[in-house]
Amino acid sequence: MTSFTEEPPVPESAVPEGAVPEQRAERLKERIYITFTALAVVLALSSHAIGLDPGQAALTLLISVGGAVLAVFCADVVAHIAVHRVLPTAAEMRHMFAVSFGALGVIVLPMIFIGLAALGHWSIEGSLRATVIALIASLAVIGFLAVRRVRLSWWKRLIVLLLEVALGLAVVGLELLAHTL
Protein backbone atom coordinates (compact mmCIF):
# COMPACT_ATOMS: atom_id res chain seq x y z
CA MET A 1 0.00 0.00 0.00
CA THR A 2 1.42 3.38 -1.03
CA SER A 3 1.38 6.18 1.49
CA PHE A 4 1.58 9.89 0.76
CA THR A 5 3.36 10.57 4.03
CA GLU A 6 7.11 10.47 3.97
CA GLU A 7 7.88 11.22 7.61
CA PRO A 8 6.63 9.61 10.82
CA PRO A 9 3.75 11.40 12.56
CA VAL A 10 4.56 13.97 15.23
CA PRO A 11 4.01 12.46 18.68
CA GLU A 12 1.19 14.02 20.71
CA SER A 13 3.74 14.97 23.38
CA ALA A 14 5.38 17.35 20.85
CA VAL A 15 2.19 19.42 20.54
CA PRO A 16 2.29 22.40 22.93
CA GLU A 17 -0.07 22.23 25.87
CA GLY A 18 -3.42 23.80 25.00
CA ALA A 19 -2.77 23.48 21.27
CA VAL A 20 -4.38 20.17 20.41
CA PRO A 21 -4.31 19.68 16.62
CA GLU A 22 -8.08 19.17 16.42
CA GLN A 23 -8.67 22.47 18.22
CA ARG A 24 -6.26 24.29 15.90
CA ALA A 25 -8.07 22.75 12.95
CA GLU A 26 -11.46 23.93 14.27
CA ARG A 27 -10.21 27.49 14.69
CA LEU A 28 -8.59 27.49 11.27
CA LYS A 29 -11.70 26.08 9.61
CA GLU A 30 -13.92 28.76 11.12
CA ARG A 31 -11.50 31.56 10.16
CA ILE A 32 -11.49 30.31 6.58
CA TYR A 33 -15.28 30.05 6.50
CA ILE A 34 -15.76 33.54 7.94
CA THR A 35 -13.11 34.95 5.58
CA PHE A 36 -15.07 33.61 2.61
CA THR A 37 -18.26 35.06 4.11
CA ALA A 38 -16.62 38.47 4.51
CA LEU A 39 -15.26 38.21 0.97
CA ALA A 40 -18.74 37.50 -0.41
CA VAL A 41 -20.19 40.50 1.42
CA VAL A 42 -17.38 42.82 0.32
CA LEU A 43 -17.70 41.67 -3.29
CA ALA A 44 -21.43 42.40 -3.14
CA LEU A 45 -20.76 45.83 -1.60
CA SER A 46 -18.14 46.51 -4.28
CA SER A 47 -20.68 45.97 -7.02
CA HIS A 48 -22.74 48.80 -5.48
CA ALA A 49 -19.86 50.95 -4.22
CA ILE A 50 -20.78 54.12 -6.12
CA GLY A 51 -22.63 56.28 -3.63
CA LEU A 52 -22.17 53.74 -0.83
CA ASP A 53 -21.74 55.29 2.60
CA PRO A 54 -18.78 53.82 4.53
CA GLY A 55 -20.97 53.53 7.63
CA GLN A 56 -23.49 51.44 5.69
CA ALA A 57 -20.67 49.27 4.33
CA ALA A 58 -19.22 48.70 7.80
CA LEU A 59 -22.62 47.93 9.30
CA THR A 60 -23.49 45.52 6.47
CA LEU A 61 -20.18 43.70 6.87
CA LEU A 62 -20.50 43.55 10.66
CA ILE A 63 -24.08 42.28 10.58
CA SER A 64 -23.37 39.70 7.87
CA VAL A 65 -20.23 38.33 9.46
CA GLY A 66 -21.75 38.51 12.94
CA GLY A 67 -24.74 36.52 11.69
CA ALA A 68 -22.45 33.90 10.17
CA VAL A 69 -20.49 33.61 13.42
CA LEU A 70 -23.71 33.17 15.41
CA ALA A 71 -24.84 30.52 12.91
CA VAL A 72 -21.55 28.64 13.33
CA PHE A 73 -21.85 28.82 17.12
CA CYS A 74 -25.45 27.59 17.00
CA ALA A 75 -24.47 24.76 14.64
CA ASP A 76 -21.69 23.68 17.03
CA VAL A 77 -24.07 23.59 19.99
CA VAL A 78 -26.79 21.73 18.09
CA ALA A 79 -24.28 19.25 16.64
CA HIS A 80 -22.87 18.58 20.11
CA ILE A 81 -26.35 17.94 21.50
CA ALA A 82 -27.26 15.68 18.56
CA VAL A 83 -24.07 13.62 18.78
CA HIS A 84 -23.57 13.43 22.55
CA ARG A 85 -27.22 13.67 23.63
CA VAL A 86 -26.29 16.09 26.43
CA LEU A 87 -25.78 19.81 26.73
CA PRO A 88 -22.18 20.98 26.39
CA THR A 89 -20.27 21.42 29.63
CA ALA A 90 -19.14 24.90 30.59
CA ALA A 91 -15.64 24.14 29.26
CA GLU A 92 -17.05 22.81 25.97
CA MET A 93 -19.29 25.86 25.65
CA ARG A 94 -16.32 28.19 26.26
CA HIS A 95 -14.35 26.33 23.59
CA MET A 96 -17.19 26.55 21.06
CA PHE A 97 -17.61 30.24 21.84
CA ALA A 98 -13.87 30.91 21.44
CA VAL A 99 -13.70 29.02 18.15
CA SER A 100 -16.76 30.75 16.69
CA PHE A 101 -16.24 34.28 17.93
CA GLY A 102 -12.46 34.15 17.49
CA ALA A 103 -13.13 34.11 13.75
CA LEU A 104 -14.35 37.72 14.01
CA GLY A 105 -10.70 38.73 13.84
CA VAL A 106 -10.84 38.40 10.06
CA ILE A 107 -12.84 41.63 9.78
CA VAL A 108 -10.46 43.84 11.75
CA LEU A 109 -8.44 44.92 8.70
CA PRO A 110 -11.55 45.38 6.50
CA MET A 111 -13.09 47.58 9.21
CA ILE A 112 -9.89 49.64 9.38
CA PHE A 113 -9.96 50.11 5.60
CA ILE A 114 -13.63 51.12 5.65
CA GLY A 115 -12.88 53.40 8.62
CA LEU A 116 -10.21 55.14 6.56
CA ALA A 117 -12.85 55.74 3.88
CA ALA A 118 -15.23 57.13 6.51
CA LEU A 119 -12.53 59.55 7.65
CA GLY A 120 -12.02 60.71 4.07
CA HIS A 121 -8.51 59.30 3.73
CA TRP A 122 -9.62 56.78 1.12
CA SER A 123 -12.51 56.27 -1.26
CA ILE A 124 -15.03 53.55 -0.38
CA GLU A 125 -14.18 51.85 -3.69
CA GLY A 126 -10.48 51.83 -2.79
CA SER A 127 -11.14 50.54 0.72
CA LEU A 128 -13.33 47.70 -0.57
CA ARG A 129 -10.74 46.80 -3.23
CA ALA A 130 -8.02 46.74 -0.55
CA THR A 131 -10.28 44.60 1.62
CA VAL A 132 -10.79 42.04 -1.16
CA ILE A 133 -7.02 41.88 -1.71
CA ALA A 134 -6.36 41.52 2.04
CA LEU A 135 -8.95 38.75 2.46
CA ILE A 136 -7.64 36.81 -0.54
CA ALA A 137 -4.07 37.29 0.69
CA SER A 138 -5.03 35.98 4.13
CA LEU A 139 -6.54 32.87 2.53
CA ALA A 140 -3.34 32.37 0.53
CA VAL A 141 -1.19 32.73 3.66
CA ILE A 142 -3.38 30.27 5.58
CA GLY A 143 -3.13 27.82 2.69
CA PHE A 144 0.64 28.19 2.53
CA LEU A 145 1.06 27.75 6.28
CA ALA A 146 -1.10 24.63 6.19
CA VAL A 147 0.72 23.09 3.22
CA ARG A 148 4.20 23.75 4.54
CA ARG A 149 3.43 21.47 7.51
CA VAL A 150 2.23 18.59 5.38
CA ARG A 151 4.71 15.73 5.37
CA LEU A 152 5.11 15.48 1.60
CA SER A 153 7.87 16.16 -0.86
CA TRP A 154 8.06 19.77 -2.07
CA TRP A 155 6.40 19.04 -5.40
CA LYS A 156 3.45 17.28 -3.75
CA ARG A 157 3.05 20.24 -1.39
CA LEU A 158 3.10 22.54 -4.41
CA ILE A 159 0.31 20.50 -6.04
CA VAL A 160 -1.75 20.65 -2.84
CA LEU A 161 -1.20 24.43 -2.58
CA LEU A 162 -2.19 24.92 -6.24
CA LEU A 163 -5.34 22.87 -5.65
CA GLU A 164 -6.16 25.02 -2.60
CA VAL A 165 -5.66 28.18 -4.66
CA ALA A 166 -7.82 26.77 -7.48
CA LEU A 167 -10.62 25.98 -5.01
CA GLY A 168 -10.36 29.43 -3.46
CA LEU A 169 -10.50 31.07 -6.89
CA ALA A 170 -13.52 28.92 -7.77
CA VAL A 171 -15.30 30.18 -4.64
CA VAL A 172 -14.47 33.80 -5.49
CA GLY A 173 -15.59 33.20 -9.09
CA LEU A 174 -18.90 31.76 -7.95
CA GLU A 175 -19.43 34.69 -5.57
CA LEU A 176 -18.75 37.15 -8.39
CA LEU A 177 -21.09 35.24 -10.68
CA ALA A 178 -23.83 35.34 -8.06
CA HIS A 179 -23.49 39.12 -7.77
CA THR A 180 -23.69 39.67 -11.52
CA LEU A 181 -26.88 37.69 -12.02
PDB file of C-alpha atoms in Angstrom:
ATOM      1  CA  MET A   1       0.000   0.000   0.000  1.00  0.00           C
ATOM      2  CA  THR A   2       1.418   3.377  -1.026  1.00  0.00           C
ATOM      3  CA  SER A   3       1.379   6.181   1.494  1.00  0.00           C
ATOM      4  CA  PHE A   4       1.580   9.890   0.763  1.00  0.00           C
ATOM      5  CA  THR A   5       3.363  10.568   4.028  1.00  0.00           C
ATOM      6  CA  GLU A   6       7.111  10.466   3.970  1.00  0.00           C
ATOM      7  CA  GLU A   7       7.882  11.224   7.614  1.00  0.00           C
ATOM      8  CA  PRO A   8       6.635   9.608  10.820  1.00  0.00           C
ATOM      9  CA  PRO A   9       3.751  11.402  12.558  1.00  0.00           C
ATOM     10  CA  VAL A  10       4.556  13.970  15.226  1.00  0.00           C
ATOM     11  CA  PRO A  11       4.014  12.457  18.683  1.00  0.00           C
ATOM     12  CA  GLU A  12       1.193  14.020  20.709  1.00  0.00           C
ATOM     13  CA  SER A  13       3.740  14.970  23.384  1.00  0.00           C
ATOM     14  CA  ALA A  14       5.377  17.347  20.850  1.00  0.00           C
ATOM     15  CA  VAL A  15       2.191  19.419  20.539  1.00  0.00           C
ATOM     16  CA  PRO A  16       2.289  22.400  22.929  1.00  0.00           C
ATOM     17  CA  GLU A  17      -0.066  22.234  25.875  1.00  0.00           C
ATOM     18  CA  GLY A  18      -3.423  23.798  24.997  1.00  0.00           C
ATOM     19  CA  ALA A  19      -2.774  23.482  21.266  1.00  0.00           C
ATOM     20  CA  VAL A  20      -4.382  20.166  20.406  1.00  0.00           C
ATOM     21  CA  PRO A  21      -4.307  19.675  16.615  1.00  0.00           C
ATOM     22  CA  GLU A  22      -8.081  19.165  16.421  1.00  0.00           C
ATOM     23  CA  GLN A  23      -8.672  22.469  18.224  1.00  0.00           C
ATOM     24  CA  ARG A  24      -6.258  24.292  15.903  1.00  0.00           C
ATOM     25  CA  ALA A  25      -8.072  22.747  12.953  1.00  0.00           C
ATOM     26  CA  GLU A  26     -11.459  23.927  14.267  1.00  0.00           C
ATOM     27  CA  ARG A  27     -10.213  27.491  14.692  1.00  0.00           C
ATOM     28  CA  LEU A  28      -8.585  27.487  11.267  1.00  0.00           C
ATOM     29  CA  LYS A  29     -11.703  26.083   9.610  1.00  0.00           C
ATOM     30  CA  GLU A  30     -13.922  28.764  11.120  1.00  0.00           C
ATOM     31  CA  ARG A  31     -11.504  31.560  10.156  1.00  0.00           C
ATOM     32  CA  ILE A  32     -11.490  30.311   6.575  1.00  0.00           C
ATOM     33  CA  TYR A  33     -15.276  30.046   6.496  1.00  0.00           C
ATOM     34  CA  ILE A  34     -15.763  33.537   7.944  1.00  0.00           C
ATOM     35  CA  THR A  35     -13.105  34.946   5.584  1.00  0.00           C
ATOM     36  CA  PHE A  36     -15.072  33.609   2.614  1.00  0.00           C
ATOM     37  CA  THR A  37     -18.261  35.056   4.112  1.00  0.00           C
ATOM     38  CA  ALA A  38     -16.618  38.468   4.510  1.00  0.00           C
ATOM     39  CA  LEU A  39     -15.262  38.214   0.974  1.00  0.00           C
ATOM     40  CA  ALA A  40     -18.736  37.499  -0.409  1.00  0.00           C
ATOM     41  CA  VAL A  41     -20.186  40.504   1.424  1.00  0.00           C
ATOM     42  CA  VAL A  42     -17.382  42.824   0.321  1.00  0.00           C
ATOM     43  CA  LEU A  43     -17.697  41.674  -3.293  1.00  0.00           C
ATOM     44  CA  ALA A  44     -21.432  42.399  -3.136  1.00  0.00           C
ATOM     45  CA  LEU A  45     -20.756  45.826  -1.605  1.00  0.00           C
ATOM     46  CA  SER A  46     -18.138  46.513  -4.283  1.00  0.00           C
ATOM     47  CA  SER A  47     -20.682  45.967  -7.019  1.00  0.00           C
ATOM     48  CA  HIS A  48     -22.742  48.804  -5.484  1.00  0.00           C
ATOM     49  CA  ALA A  49     -19.862  50.955  -4.220  1.00  0.00           C
ATOM     50  CA  ILE A  50     -20.783  54.123  -6.121  1.00  0.00           C
ATOM     51  CA  GLY A  51     -22.629  56.280  -3.635  1.00  0.00           C
ATOM     52  CA  LEU A  52     -22.174  53.741  -0.831  1.00  0.00           C
ATOM     53  CA  ASP A  53     -21.743  55.286   2.597  1.00  0.00           C
ATOM     54  CA  PRO A  54     -18.778  53.824   4.529  1.00  0.00           C
ATOM     55  CA  GLY A  55     -20.971  53.530   7.629  1.00  0.00           C
ATOM     56  CA  GLN A  56     -23.486  51.437   5.689  1.00  0.00           C
ATOM     57  CA  ALA A  57     -20.674  49.271   4.326  1.00  0.00           C
ATOM     58  CA  ALA A  58     -19.220  48.704   7.804  1.00  0.00           C
ATOM     59  CA  LEU A  59     -22.621  47.929   9.304  1.00  0.00           C
ATOM     60  CA  THR A  60     -23.487  45.523   6.474  1.00  0.00           C
ATOM     61  CA  LEU A  61     -20.175  43.697   6.869  1.00  0.00           C
ATOM     62  CA  LEU A  62     -20.497  43.551  10.665  1.00  0.00           C
ATOM     63  CA  ILE A  63     -24.081  42.276  10.582  1.00  0.00           C
ATOM     64  CA  SER A  64     -23.375  39.698   7.865  1.00  0.00           C
ATOM     65  CA  VAL A  65     -20.225  38.328   9.455  1.00  0.00           C
ATOM     66  CA  GLY A  66     -21.746  38.506  12.936  1.00  0.00           C
ATOM     67  CA  GLY A  67     -24.739  36.515  11.694  1.00  0.00           C
ATOM     68  CA  ALA A  68     -22.449  33.900  10.169  1.00  0.00           C
ATOM     69  CA  VAL A  69     -20.486  33.611  13.418  1.00  0.00           C
ATOM     70  CA  LEU A  70     -23.709  33.171  15.412  1.00  0.00           C
ATOM     71  CA  ALA A  71     -24.838  30.524  12.915  1.00  0.00           C
ATOM     72  CA  VAL A  72     -21.550  28.644  13.332  1.00  0.00           C
ATOM     73  CA  PHE A  73     -21.849  28.818  17.123  1.00  0.00           C
ATOM     74  CA  CYS A  74     -25.451  27.592  16.999  1.00  0.00           C
ATOM     75  CA  ALA A  75     -24.469  24.759  14.641  1.00  0.00           C
ATOM     76  CA  ASP A  76     -21.688  23.681  17.025  1.00  0.00           C
ATOM     77  CA  VAL A  77     -24.071  23.588  19.994  1.00  0.00           C
ATOM     78  CA  VAL A  78     -26.795  21.725  18.094  1.00  0.00           C
ATOM     79  CA  ALA A  79     -24.282  19.247  16.641  1.00  0.00           C
ATOM     80  CA  HIS A  80     -22.870  18.584  20.112  1.00  0.00           C
ATOM     81  CA  ILE A  81     -26.353  17.937  21.496  1.00  0.00           C
ATOM     82  CA  ALA A  82     -27.257  15.677  18.562  1.00  0.00           C
ATOM     83  CA  VAL A  83     -24.069  13.624  18.784  1.00  0.00           C
ATOM     84  CA  HIS A  84     -23.570  13.428  22.552  1.00  0.00           C
ATOM     85  CA  ARG A  85     -27.221  13.673  23.632  1.00  0.00           C
ATOM     86  CA  VAL A  86     -26.287  16.091  26.431  1.00  0.00           C
ATOM     87  CA  LEU A  87     -25.781  19.809  26.731  1.00  0.00           C
ATOM     88  CA  PRO A  88     -22.184  20.980  26.393  1.00  0.00           C
ATOM     89  CA  THR A  89     -20.274  21.420  29.633  1.00  0.00           C
ATOM     90  CA  ALA A  90     -19.142  24.903  30.592  1.00  0.00           C
ATOM     91  CA  ALA A  91     -15.641  24.142  29.262  1.00  0.00           C
ATOM     92  CA  GLU A  92     -17.045  22.805  25.969  1.00  0.00           C
ATOM     93  CA  MET A  93     -19.291  25.860  25.654  1.00  0.00           C
ATOM     94  CA  ARG A  94     -16.323  28.194  26.257  1.00  0.00           C
ATOM     95  CA  HIS A  95     -14.346  26.328  23.592  1.00  0.00           C
ATOM     96  CA  MET A  96     -17.190  26.547  21.057  1.00  0.00           C
ATOM     97  CA  PHE A  97     -17.607  30.239  21.837  1.00  0.00           C
ATOM     98  CA  ALA A  98     -13.873  30.915  21.436  1.00  0.00           C
ATOM     99  CA  VAL A  99     -13.703  29.018  18.148  1.00  0.00           C
ATOM    100  CA  SER A 100     -16.759  30.746  16.686  1.00  0.00           C
ATOM    101  CA  PHE A 101     -16.241  34.285  17.925  1.00  0.00           C
ATOM    102  CA  GLY A 102     -12.462  34.148  17.486  1.00  0.00           C
ATOM    103  CA  ALA A 103     -13.128  34.111  13.752  1.00  0.00           C
ATOM    104  CA  LEU A 104     -14.355  37.721  14.008  1.00  0.00           C
ATOM    105  CA  GLY A 105     -10.699  38.727  13.842  1.00  0.00           C
ATOM    106  CA  VAL A 106     -10.843  38.404  10.061  1.00  0.00           C
ATOM    107  CA  ILE A 107     -12.844  41.632   9.775  1.00  0.00           C
ATOM    108  CA  VAL A 108     -10.463  43.843  11.747  1.00  0.00           C
ATOM    109  CA  LEU A 109      -8.444  44.923   8.699  1.00  0.00           C
ATOM    110  CA  PRO A 110     -11.554  45.384   6.501  1.00  0.00           C
ATOM    111  CA  MET A 111     -13.094  47.584   9.215  1.00  0.00           C
ATOM    112  CA  ILE A 112      -9.889  49.641   9.384  1.00  0.00           C
ATOM    113  CA  PHE A 113      -9.961  50.112   5.600  1.00  0.00           C
ATOM    114  CA  ILE A 114     -13.625  51.123   5.653  1.00  0.00           C
ATOM    115  CA  GLY A 115     -12.884  53.399   8.618  1.00  0.00           C
ATOM    116  CA  LEU A 116     -10.210  55.143   6.556  1.00  0.00           C
ATOM    117  CA  ALA A 117     -12.853  55.744   3.880  1.00  0.00           C
ATOM    118  CA  ALA A 118     -15.232  57.130   6.512  1.00  0.00           C
ATOM    119  CA  LEU A 119     -12.526  59.554   7.650  1.00  0.00           C
ATOM    120  CA  GLY A 120     -12.022  60.706   4.069  1.00  0.00           C
ATOM    121  CA  HIS A 121      -8.511  59.297   3.729  1.00  0.00           C
ATOM    122  CA  TRP A 122      -9.622  56.782   1.120  1.00  0.00           C
ATOM    123  CA  SER A 123     -12.513  56.271  -1.256  1.00  0.00           C
ATOM    124  CA  ILE A 124     -15.025  53.555  -0.382  1.00  0.00           C
ATOM    125  CA  GLU A 125     -14.184  51.854  -3.687  1.00  0.00           C
ATOM    126  CA  GLY A 126     -10.483  51.826  -2.787  1.00  0.00           C
ATOM    127  CA  SER A 127     -11.140  50.539   0.723  1.00  0.00           C
ATOM    128  CA  LEU A 128     -13.334  47.705  -0.566  1.00  0.00           C
ATOM    129  CA  ARG A 129     -10.741  46.802  -3.229  1.00  0.00           C
ATOM    130  CA  ALA A 130      -8.016  46.739  -0.553  1.00  0.00           C
ATOM    131  CA  THR A 131     -10.281  44.602   1.621  1.00  0.00           C
ATOM    132  CA  VAL A 132     -10.787  42.043  -1.163  1.00  0.00           C
ATOM    133  CA  ILE A 133      -7.023  41.884  -1.706  1.00  0.00           C
ATOM    134  CA  ALA A 134      -6.357  41.524   2.041  1.00  0.00           C
ATOM    135  CA  LEU A 135      -8.953  38.751   2.460  1.00  0.00           C
ATOM    136  CA  ILE A 136      -7.639  36.812  -0.544  1.00  0.00           C
ATOM    137  CA  ALA A 137      -4.066  37.288   0.689  1.00  0.00           C
ATOM    138  CA  SER A 138      -5.026  35.981   4.131  1.00  0.00           C
ATOM    139  CA  LEU A 139      -6.542  32.870   2.535  1.00  0.00           C
ATOM    140  CA  ALA A 140      -3.345  32.371   0.529  1.00  0.00           C
ATOM    141  CA  VAL A 141      -1.186  32.726   3.663  1.00  0.00           C
ATOM    142  CA  ILE A 142      -3.379  30.272   5.579  1.00  0.00           C
ATOM    143  CA  GLY A 143      -3.129  27.818   2.693  1.00  0.00           C
ATOM    144  CA  PHE A 144       0.638  28.186   2.527  1.00  0.00           C
ATOM    145  CA  LEU A 145       1.064  27.747   6.280  1.00  0.00           C
ATOM    146  CA  ALA A 146      -1.101  24.625   6.191  1.00  0.00           C
ATOM    147  CA  VAL A 147       0.717  23.094   3.218  1.00  0.00           C
ATOM    148  CA  ARG A 148       4.196  23.746   4.543  1.00  0.00           C
ATOM    149  CA  ARG A 149       3.433  21.472   7.511  1.00  0.00           C
ATOM    150  CA  VAL A 150       2.229  18.587   5.383  1.00  0.00           C
ATOM    151  CA  ARG A 151       4.713  15.732   5.368  1.00  0.00           C
ATOM    152  CA  LEU A 152       5.105  15.483   1.604  1.00  0.00           C
ATOM    153  CA  SER A 153       7.869  16.164  -0.862  1.00  0.00           C
ATOM    154  CA  TRP A 154       8.065  19.774  -2.073  1.00  0.00           C
ATOM    155  CA  TRP A 155       6.403  19.038  -5.404  1.00  0.00           C
ATOM    156  CA  LYS A 156       3.448  17.283  -3.751  1.00  0.00           C
ATOM    157  CA  ARG A 157       3.049  20.244  -1.390  1.00  0.00           C
ATOM    158  CA  LEU A 158       3.102  22.542  -4.414  1.00  0.00           C
ATOM    159  CA  ILE A 159       0.312  20.496  -6.045  1.00  0.00           C
ATOM    160  CA  VAL A 160      -1.755  20.652  -2.840  1.00  0.00           C
ATOM    161  CA  LEU A 161      -1.202  24.431  -2.584  1.00  0.00           C
ATOM    162  CA  LEU A 162      -2.187  24.915  -6.240  1.00  0.00           C
ATOM    163  CA  LEU A 163      -5.338  22.867  -5.648  1.00  0.00           C
ATOM    164  CA  GLU A 164      -6.164  25.017  -2.599  1.00  0.00           C
ATOM    165  CA  VAL A 165      -5.657  28.175  -4.664  1.00  0.00           C
ATOM    166  CA  ALA A 166      -7.822  26.774  -7.476  1.00  0.00           C
ATOM    167  CA  LEU A 167     -10.622  25.977  -5.013  1.00  0.00           C
ATOM    168  CA  GLY A 168     -10.356  29.435  -3.463  1.00  0.00           C
ATOM    169  CA  LEU A 169     -10.499  31.071  -6.890  1.00  0.00           C
ATOM    170  CA  ALA A 170     -13.517  28.924  -7.771  1.00  0.00           C
ATOM    171  CA  VAL A 171     -15.301  30.175  -4.643  1.00  0.00           C
ATOM    172  CA  VAL A 172     -14.467  33.795  -5.495  1.00  0.00           C
ATOM    173  CA  GLY A 173     -15.594  33.204  -9.090  1.00  0.00           C
ATOM    174  CA  LEU A 174     -18.903  31.760  -7.954  1.00  0.00           C
ATOM    175  CA  GLU A 175     -19.426  34.689  -5.574  1.00  0.00           C
ATOM    176  CA  LEU A 176     -18.746  37.152  -8.394  1.00  0.00           C
ATOM    177  CA  LEU A 177     -21.090  35.244 -10.682  1.00  0.00           C
ATOM    178  CA  ALA A 178     -23.826  35.337  -8.055  1.00  0.00           C
ATOM    179  CA  HIS A 179     -23.486  39.120  -7.769  1.00  0.00           C
ATOM    180  CA  THR A 180     -23.690  39.667 -11.517  1.00  0.00           C
ATOM    181  CA  LEU A 181     -26.877  37.693 -12.024  1.00  0.00           C
TER     182      LEU A 181
END
